[in-house]
Short mmCIF file of C-alpha atoms and ligand atoms in Angstrom, two decimals:
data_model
loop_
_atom_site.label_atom_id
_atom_site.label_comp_id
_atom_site.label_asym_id
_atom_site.label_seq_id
_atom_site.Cartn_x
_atom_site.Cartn_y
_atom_site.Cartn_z
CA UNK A 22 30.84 -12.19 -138.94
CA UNK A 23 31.13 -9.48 -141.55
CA UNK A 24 28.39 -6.99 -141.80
CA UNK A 25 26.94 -7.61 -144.98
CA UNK A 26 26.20 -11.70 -143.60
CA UNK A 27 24.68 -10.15 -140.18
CA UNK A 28 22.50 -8.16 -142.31
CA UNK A 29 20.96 -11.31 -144.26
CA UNK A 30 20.63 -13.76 -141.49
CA UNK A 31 20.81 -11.84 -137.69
CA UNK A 32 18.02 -13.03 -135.90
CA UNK A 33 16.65 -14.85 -138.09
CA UNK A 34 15.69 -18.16 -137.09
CA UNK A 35 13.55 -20.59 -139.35
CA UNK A 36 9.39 -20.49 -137.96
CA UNK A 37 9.80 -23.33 -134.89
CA UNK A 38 6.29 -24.39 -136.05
CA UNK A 39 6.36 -24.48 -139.91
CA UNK A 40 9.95 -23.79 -140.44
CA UNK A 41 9.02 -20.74 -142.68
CA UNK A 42 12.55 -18.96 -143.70
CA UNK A 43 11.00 -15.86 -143.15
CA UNK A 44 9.69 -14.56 -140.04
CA UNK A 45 5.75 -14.63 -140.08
CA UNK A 46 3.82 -11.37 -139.46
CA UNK A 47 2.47 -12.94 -136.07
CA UNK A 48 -0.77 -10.45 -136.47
CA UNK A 49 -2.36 -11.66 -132.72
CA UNK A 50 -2.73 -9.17 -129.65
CA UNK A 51 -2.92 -11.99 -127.25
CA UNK A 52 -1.36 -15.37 -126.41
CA UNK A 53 -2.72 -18.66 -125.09
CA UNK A 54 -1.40 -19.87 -121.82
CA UNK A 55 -1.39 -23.58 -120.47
CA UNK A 56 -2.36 -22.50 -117.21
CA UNK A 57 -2.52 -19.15 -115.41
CA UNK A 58 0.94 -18.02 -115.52
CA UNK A 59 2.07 -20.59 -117.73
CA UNK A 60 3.19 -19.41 -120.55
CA UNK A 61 5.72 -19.76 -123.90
CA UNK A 62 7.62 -15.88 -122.98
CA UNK A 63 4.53 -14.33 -124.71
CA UNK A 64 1.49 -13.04 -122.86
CA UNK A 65 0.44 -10.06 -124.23
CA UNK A 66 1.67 -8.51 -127.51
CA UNK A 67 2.29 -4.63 -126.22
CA UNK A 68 4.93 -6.37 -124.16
CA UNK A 69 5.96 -9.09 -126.63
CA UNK A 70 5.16 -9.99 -130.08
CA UNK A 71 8.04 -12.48 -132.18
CA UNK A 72 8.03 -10.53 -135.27
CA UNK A 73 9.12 -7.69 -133.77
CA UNK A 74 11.49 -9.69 -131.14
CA UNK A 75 13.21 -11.39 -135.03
CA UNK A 76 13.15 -7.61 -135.39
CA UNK A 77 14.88 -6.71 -132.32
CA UNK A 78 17.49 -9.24 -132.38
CA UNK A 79 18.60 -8.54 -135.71
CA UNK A 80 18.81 -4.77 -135.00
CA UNK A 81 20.64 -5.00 -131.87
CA UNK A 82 23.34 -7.01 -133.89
CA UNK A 83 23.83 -4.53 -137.27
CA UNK A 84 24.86 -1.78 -134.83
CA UNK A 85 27.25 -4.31 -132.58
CA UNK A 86 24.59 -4.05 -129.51
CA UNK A 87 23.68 -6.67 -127.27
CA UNK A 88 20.34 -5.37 -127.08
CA UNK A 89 17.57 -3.43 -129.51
CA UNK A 90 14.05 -1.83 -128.75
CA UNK A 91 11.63 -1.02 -131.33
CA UNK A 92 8.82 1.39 -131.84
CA UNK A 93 6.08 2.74 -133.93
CA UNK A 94 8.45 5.41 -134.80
CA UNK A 95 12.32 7.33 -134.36
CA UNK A 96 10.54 10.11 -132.55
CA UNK A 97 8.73 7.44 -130.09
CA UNK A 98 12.10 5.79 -130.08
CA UNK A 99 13.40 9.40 -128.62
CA UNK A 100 10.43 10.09 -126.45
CA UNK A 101 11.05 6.72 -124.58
CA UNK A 102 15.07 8.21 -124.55
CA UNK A 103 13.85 11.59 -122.76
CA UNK A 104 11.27 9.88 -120.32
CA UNK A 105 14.63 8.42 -118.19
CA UNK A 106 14.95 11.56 -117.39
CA UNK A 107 13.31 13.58 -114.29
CA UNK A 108 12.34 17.22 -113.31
CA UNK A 109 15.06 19.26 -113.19
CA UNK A 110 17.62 17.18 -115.22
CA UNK A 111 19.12 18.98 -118.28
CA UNK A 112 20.34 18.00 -121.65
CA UNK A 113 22.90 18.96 -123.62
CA UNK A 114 21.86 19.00 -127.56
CA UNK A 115 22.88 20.45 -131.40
CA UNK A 116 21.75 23.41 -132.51
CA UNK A 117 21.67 21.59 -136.01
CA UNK A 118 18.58 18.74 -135.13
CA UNK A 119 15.94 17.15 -136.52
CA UNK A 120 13.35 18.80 -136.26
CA UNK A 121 10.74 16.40 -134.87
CA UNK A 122 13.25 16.08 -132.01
CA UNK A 123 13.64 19.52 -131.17
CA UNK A 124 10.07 20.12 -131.32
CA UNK A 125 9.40 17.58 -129.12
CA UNK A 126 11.93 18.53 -126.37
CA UNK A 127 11.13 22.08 -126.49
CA UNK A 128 7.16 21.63 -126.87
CA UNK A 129 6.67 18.58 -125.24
CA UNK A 130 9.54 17.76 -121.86
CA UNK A 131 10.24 21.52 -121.59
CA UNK A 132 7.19 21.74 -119.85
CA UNK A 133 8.17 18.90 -117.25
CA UNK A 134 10.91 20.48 -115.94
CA UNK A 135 13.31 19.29 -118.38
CA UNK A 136 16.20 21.72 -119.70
CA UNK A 137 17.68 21.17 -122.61
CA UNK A 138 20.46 23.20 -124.20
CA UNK A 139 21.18 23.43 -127.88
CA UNK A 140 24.20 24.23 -129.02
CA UNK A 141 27.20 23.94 -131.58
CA UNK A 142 28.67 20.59 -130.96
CA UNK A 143 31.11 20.88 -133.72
CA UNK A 144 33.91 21.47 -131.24
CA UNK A 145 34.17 19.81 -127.81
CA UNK A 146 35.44 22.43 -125.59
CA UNK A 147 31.66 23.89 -126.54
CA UNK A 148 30.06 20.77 -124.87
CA UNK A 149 32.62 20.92 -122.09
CA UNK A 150 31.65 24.57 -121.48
CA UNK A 151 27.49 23.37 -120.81
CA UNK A 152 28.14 20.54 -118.80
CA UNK A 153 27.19 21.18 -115.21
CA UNK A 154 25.90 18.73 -112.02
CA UNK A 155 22.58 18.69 -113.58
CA UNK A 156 23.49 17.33 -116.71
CA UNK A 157 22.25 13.84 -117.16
CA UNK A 158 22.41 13.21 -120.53
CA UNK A 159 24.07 14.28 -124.45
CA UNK A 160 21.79 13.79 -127.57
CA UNK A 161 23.98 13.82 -130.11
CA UNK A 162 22.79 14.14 -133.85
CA UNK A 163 26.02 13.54 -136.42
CA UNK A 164 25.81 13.84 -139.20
CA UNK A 165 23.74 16.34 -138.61
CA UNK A 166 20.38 17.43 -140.31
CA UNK A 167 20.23 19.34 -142.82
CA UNK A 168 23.36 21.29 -142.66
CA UNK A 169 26.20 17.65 -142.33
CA UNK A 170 28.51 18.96 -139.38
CA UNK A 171 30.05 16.16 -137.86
CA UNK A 172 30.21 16.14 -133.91
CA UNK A 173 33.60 13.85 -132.68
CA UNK A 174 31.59 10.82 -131.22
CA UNK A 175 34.87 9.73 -129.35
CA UNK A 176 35.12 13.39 -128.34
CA UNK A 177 31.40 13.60 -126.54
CA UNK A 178 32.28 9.75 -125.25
CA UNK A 179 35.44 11.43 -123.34
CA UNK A 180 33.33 14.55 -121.74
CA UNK A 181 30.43 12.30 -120.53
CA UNK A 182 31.95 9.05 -118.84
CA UNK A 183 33.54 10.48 -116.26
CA UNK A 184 30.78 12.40 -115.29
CA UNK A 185 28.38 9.38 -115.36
CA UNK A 186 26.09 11.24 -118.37
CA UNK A 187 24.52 9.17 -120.47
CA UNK A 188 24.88 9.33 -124.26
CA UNK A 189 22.70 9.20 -126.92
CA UNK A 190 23.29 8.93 -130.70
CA UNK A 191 20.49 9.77 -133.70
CA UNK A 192 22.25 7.65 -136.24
CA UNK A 193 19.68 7.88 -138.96
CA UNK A 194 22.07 9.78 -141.52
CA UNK A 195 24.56 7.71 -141.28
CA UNK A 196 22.95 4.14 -141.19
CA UNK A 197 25.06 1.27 -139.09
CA UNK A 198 26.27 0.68 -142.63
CA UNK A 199 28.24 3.43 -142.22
CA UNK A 200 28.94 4.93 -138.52
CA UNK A 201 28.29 2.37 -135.08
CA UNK A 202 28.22 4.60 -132.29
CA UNK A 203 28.18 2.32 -129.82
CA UNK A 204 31.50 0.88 -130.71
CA UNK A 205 33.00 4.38 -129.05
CA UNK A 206 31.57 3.96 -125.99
CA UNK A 207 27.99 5.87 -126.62
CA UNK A 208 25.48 4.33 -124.77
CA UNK A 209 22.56 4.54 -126.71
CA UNK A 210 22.07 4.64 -130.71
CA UNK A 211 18.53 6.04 -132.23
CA UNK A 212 17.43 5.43 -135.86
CA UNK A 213 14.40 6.75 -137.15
CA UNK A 214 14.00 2.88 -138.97
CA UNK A 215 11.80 4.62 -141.46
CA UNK A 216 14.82 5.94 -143.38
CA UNK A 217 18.05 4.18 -144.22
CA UNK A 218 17.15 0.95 -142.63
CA UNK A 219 13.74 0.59 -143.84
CA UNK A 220 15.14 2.22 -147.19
CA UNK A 221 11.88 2.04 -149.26
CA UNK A 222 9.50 4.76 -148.12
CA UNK A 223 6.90 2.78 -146.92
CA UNK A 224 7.07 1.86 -142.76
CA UNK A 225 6.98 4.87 -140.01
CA UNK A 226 9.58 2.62 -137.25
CA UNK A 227 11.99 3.42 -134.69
CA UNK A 228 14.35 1.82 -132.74
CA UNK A 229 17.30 2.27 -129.59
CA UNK A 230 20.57 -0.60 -129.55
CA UNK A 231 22.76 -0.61 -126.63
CA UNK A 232 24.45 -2.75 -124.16
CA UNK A 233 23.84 -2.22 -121.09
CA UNK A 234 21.31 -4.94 -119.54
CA UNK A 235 20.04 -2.68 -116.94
CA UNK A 236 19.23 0.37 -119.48
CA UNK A 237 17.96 -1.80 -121.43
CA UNK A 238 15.58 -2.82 -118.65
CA UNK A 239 14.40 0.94 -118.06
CA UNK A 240 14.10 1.44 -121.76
CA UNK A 241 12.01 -1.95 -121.96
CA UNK A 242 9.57 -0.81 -119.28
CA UNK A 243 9.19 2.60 -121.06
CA UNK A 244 8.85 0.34 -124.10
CA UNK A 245 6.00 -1.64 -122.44
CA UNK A 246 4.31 1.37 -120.26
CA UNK A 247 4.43 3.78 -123.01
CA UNK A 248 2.74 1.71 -125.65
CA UNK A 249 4.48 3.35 -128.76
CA UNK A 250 4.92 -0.44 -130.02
CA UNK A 251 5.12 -0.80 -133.48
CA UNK A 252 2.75 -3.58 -134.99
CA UNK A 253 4.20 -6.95 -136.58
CA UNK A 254 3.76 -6.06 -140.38
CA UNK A 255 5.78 -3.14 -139.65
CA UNK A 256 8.08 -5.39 -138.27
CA UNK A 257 8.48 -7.30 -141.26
CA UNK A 258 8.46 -4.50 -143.60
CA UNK A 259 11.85 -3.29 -141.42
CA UNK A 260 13.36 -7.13 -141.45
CA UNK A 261 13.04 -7.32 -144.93
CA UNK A 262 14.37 -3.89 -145.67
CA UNK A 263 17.46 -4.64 -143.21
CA UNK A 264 18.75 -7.49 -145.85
CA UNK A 265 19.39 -5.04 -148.66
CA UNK A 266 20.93 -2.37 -146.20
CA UNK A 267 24.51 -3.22 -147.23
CA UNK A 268 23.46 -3.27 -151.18
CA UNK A 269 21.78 -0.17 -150.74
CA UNK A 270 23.97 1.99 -148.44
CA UNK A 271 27.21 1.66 -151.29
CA UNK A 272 24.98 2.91 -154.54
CA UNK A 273 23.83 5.88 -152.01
CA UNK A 274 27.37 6.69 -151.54
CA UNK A 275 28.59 6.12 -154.89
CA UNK A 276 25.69 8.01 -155.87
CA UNK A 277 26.22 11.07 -153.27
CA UNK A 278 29.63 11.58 -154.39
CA UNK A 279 28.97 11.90 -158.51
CA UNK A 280 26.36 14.35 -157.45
CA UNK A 281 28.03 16.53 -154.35
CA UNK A 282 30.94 17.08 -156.92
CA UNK A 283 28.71 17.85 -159.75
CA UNK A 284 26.39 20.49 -158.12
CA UNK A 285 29.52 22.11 -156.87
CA UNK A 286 30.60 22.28 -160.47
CA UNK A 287 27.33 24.27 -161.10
CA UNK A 288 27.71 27.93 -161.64
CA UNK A 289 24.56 28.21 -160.19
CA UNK A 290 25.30 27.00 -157.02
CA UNK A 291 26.75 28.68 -154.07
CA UNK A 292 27.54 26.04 -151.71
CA UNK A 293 27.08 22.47 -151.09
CA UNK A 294 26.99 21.00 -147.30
CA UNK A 295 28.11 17.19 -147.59
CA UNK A 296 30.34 15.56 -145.02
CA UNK A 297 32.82 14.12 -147.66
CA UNK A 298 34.55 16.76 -149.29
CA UNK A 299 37.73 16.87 -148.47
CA UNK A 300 37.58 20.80 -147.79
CA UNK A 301 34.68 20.02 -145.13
CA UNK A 302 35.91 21.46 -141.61
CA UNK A 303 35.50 17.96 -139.58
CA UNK A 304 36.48 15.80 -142.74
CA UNK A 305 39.24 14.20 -140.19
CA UNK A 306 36.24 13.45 -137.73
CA UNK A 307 33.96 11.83 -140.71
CA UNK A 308 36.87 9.78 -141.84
CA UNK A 309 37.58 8.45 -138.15
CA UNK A 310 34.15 7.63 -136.96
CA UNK A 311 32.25 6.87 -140.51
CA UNK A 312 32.87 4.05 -143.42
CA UNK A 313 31.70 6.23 -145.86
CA UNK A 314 29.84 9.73 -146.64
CA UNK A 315 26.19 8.57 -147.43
CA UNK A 316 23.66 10.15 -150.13
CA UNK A 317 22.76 13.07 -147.97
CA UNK A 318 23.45 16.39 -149.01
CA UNK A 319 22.01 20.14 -148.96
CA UNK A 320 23.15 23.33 -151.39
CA UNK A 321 22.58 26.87 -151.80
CA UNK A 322 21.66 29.05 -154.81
CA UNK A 323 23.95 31.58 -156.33
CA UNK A 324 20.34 33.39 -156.80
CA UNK A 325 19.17 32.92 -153.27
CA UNK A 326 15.49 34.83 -153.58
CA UNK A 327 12.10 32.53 -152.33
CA UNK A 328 11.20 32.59 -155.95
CA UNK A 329 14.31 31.20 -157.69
CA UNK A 330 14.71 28.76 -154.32
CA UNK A 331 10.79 27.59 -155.09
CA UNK A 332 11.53 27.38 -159.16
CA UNK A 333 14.17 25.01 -158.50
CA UNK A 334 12.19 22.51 -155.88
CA UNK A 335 9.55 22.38 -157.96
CA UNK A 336 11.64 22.18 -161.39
CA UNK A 337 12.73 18.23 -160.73
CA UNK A 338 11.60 15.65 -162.44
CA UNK A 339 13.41 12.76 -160.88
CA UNK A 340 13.88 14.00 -157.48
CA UNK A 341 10.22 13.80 -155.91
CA UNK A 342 9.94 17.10 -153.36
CA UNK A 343 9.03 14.80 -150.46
CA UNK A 344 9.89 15.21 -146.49
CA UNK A 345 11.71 12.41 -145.73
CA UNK A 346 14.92 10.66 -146.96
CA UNK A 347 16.96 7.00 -147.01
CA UNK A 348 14.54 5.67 -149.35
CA UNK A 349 15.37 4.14 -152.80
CA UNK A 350 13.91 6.83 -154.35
CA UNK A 351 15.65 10.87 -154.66
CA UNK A 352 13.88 13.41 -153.23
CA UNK A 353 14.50 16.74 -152.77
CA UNK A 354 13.39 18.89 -149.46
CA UNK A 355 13.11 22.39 -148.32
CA UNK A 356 14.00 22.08 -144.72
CA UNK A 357 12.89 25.99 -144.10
CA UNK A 358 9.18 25.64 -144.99
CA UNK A 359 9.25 21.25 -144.68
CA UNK A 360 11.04 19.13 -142.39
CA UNK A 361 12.23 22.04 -140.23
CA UNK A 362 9.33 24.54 -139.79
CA UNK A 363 8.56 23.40 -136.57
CA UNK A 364 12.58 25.11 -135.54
CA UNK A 365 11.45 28.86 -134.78
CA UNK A 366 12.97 31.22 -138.23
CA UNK A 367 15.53 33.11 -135.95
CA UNK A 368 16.82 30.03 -134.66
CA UNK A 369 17.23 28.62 -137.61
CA UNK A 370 18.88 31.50 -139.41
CA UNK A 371 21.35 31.73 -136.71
CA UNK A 372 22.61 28.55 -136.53
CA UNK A 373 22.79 28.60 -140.87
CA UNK A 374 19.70 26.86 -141.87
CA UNK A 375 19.05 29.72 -144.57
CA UNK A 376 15.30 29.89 -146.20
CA UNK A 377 17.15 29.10 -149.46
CA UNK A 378 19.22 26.07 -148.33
CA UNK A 379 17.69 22.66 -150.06
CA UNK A 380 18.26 19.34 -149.25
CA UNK A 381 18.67 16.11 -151.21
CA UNK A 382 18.49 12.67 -150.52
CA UNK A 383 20.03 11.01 -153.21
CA UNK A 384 18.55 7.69 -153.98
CA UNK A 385 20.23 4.43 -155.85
CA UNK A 386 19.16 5.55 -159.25
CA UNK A 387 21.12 6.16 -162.29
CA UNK A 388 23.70 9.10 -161.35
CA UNK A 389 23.84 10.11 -164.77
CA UNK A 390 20.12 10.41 -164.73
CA UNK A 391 20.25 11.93 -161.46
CA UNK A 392 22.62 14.48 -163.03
CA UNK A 393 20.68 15.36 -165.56
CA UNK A 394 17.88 16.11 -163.63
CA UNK A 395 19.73 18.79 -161.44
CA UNK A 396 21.33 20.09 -164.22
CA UNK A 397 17.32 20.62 -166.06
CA UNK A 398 16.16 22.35 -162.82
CA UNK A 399 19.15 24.17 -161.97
CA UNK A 400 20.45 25.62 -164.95
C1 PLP B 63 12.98 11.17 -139.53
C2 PLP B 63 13.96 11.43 -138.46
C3 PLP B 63 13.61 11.27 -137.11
C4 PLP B 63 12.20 10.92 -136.66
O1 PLP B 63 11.83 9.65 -137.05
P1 PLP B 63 10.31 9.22 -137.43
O2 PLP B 63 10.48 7.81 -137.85
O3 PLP B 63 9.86 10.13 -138.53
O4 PLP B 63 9.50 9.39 -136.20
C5 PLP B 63 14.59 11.48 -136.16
N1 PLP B 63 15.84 11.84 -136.51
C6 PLP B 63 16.21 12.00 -137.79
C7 PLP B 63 17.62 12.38 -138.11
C8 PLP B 63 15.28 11.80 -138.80
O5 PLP B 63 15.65 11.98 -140.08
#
């Protein structure tokens, strides 16, 4: 089944006691049993809930899994990721991450006796360099956030098997519209469901597909002990923003390439980072692991001072200056004082995340409008 039929109809089964078409928000913490032990597969809702198992299914089948896990958000989704780990274990991850995620393994598992090592994945030999017996497992962010380098999937795939490390992929750029991870051998894909997949700015969700029944078991019982469960109307918010995915996901890349081009045809503007130019130094990687270049994209003034960076994000009309991103809507971000203050300034500076770099996340309105807009605030 092509993608774009998955997308309407995965795990979606008509309501077995009203046949509803839709999955119904089952809004209950608890479920009535026959007798003690007796039950229909539900007992309490942390562990089970059939929204979110609709959910599940569906999600585990958009990114070619045989299995999905969701939670109350992409960073819970990564905490459960982290907490396979034990003391002493060490990770090997960008220098080029969210920044939710590197806050939380350098504020949060550092202090268990976790070690995590962020570097340039760009080029393999790099990640072959930090592998040692301790490593246990890869987080790999591509594209990557806010900059768009590209790390070889196949490449990382190649390093870790052998070595029995376990793989992780933060697909949230991308979407499964565009890149499946798991499809190269990666044994876990994140999405921070709140973006791309929810696509309309209005659900905080998470979620991890893979394959493998017995990680999926570990992951479940982190799942379950944890508690970061998402609740059912989230659920549902997610389902119903998974059937437009495909719809969505080709204006954002229609849209990403009019506007990429066009602010490189600014002479304002000193550089734009977007994975599908042509000139981009892993354009051969994008093309090989990705259908298509998305709507995210970040670019640099020709005037690069605070002031002129701050005239410009607040200059917009169309583009709301918003954290965030994969919505219907544009927004524009400063990733230095926004989405990635929580990455120490050095750091940041050194692996090119400049104070004046901004980000966009180009929504599925009119490009021309879109256009304009940049154009009005950029001069
Ligand atoms: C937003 C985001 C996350 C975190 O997800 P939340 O849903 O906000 O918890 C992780 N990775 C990337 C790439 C993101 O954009």
């Amino acid at each position: 089944m092509k993608l774009a039929t998955k997308l309407i109809h995965a795990g979606a089964e008509p309501d077995p006691s009203t046949g509803a078409i839709m999955t119904p928000i089952y809004q209950t913490s608890t479920y009535v049993q026959a007798a003690p032990g007796q039950n229909k597969g539900y007992e309490y809702a942390r562990s089970q809930n059939p929204t979110r198992k609709a959910l599940e299914d569906a999600l585990a089948i958009i990114e070619n899994g045989k299995y999905a896990l969701s939670f109350g958000s992409g960073v819970a989704a990564t905490d459960a990721v982290i907490k396979l780990l034990i003391p002493g274990d060490e990770v090997i991850a960008g220098n080029d991450l969210y920044g939710g995620t590197y806050r939380l393994f350098t504020k949060v598992f550092e202090k268990f006796g976790i070690k995590f090592h962020f570097i340039d994945m760009q080029d393999p030999a790099n990640i072959k360099k930090h592998i040692n017996d301790n490593t246990k497992l890869i987080w790999v962010e591509t594209p990557t956030n806010p900059l768009l380098n590209i790390v070889d999937i196949a490449a990382v795939v190649s390093l870790a098997k052998p070595q029995n490390i376990l793989t992780c992929v933060d697909n949230t750029f991308a979407s499964p519209f565009l890149q499946n991870p798991l499809d190269f051998g990666i044994d876990i894909v994140m999405h921070s469901a709140t973006k791309y997949i929810g696509g309309h700015s209005d659900v905080i969700h998470g979620c991890l597909m893979m394959n493998d029944a017995s990680l999926r078991e570990k992951l479940y019982f982190l799942q379950k002990s944890c508690g970061a469960v998402p609740g059912p109307q989230d659920c549902f918010l997610i389902l119903r923003g998974l059937k437009t995915l495909h719809v969505r996901m080709e204006r954002h890349c229609e849209n990403g390439e009019k506007i990429a081009h066009f602010l490189r045809s600014l002479p304002n503007v000193a550089k734009v980072y977007w994975c599908g130019f042509e000139d981009h130094p892993s354009y051969a990687v994008a093309k090989k692991q990705m259908r298509g270049f998305g709507g995210m994209m970040s670019f640099e003034l020709k005037n690069d001072s605070v002031d002129e960076t701050k005239r410009v994000l607040s200059s917009t009309k169309l583009f709301s200056l918003a954290e965030s991103l994969g919505g219907v809507e544009s927004l524009i971000n400063h990733p230095a004082t926004m989405t990635h203050a929580s990455i120490p300034r050095e750091e940041r500076i050194k692996n090119g995340l400049n104070d004046s770099l901004i980000r966009l996340s180009v929504g599925i309105e009119d490009a021309d409008d879109l256009m304009e807009d940049l154009k009005q605030a950029i001069g």
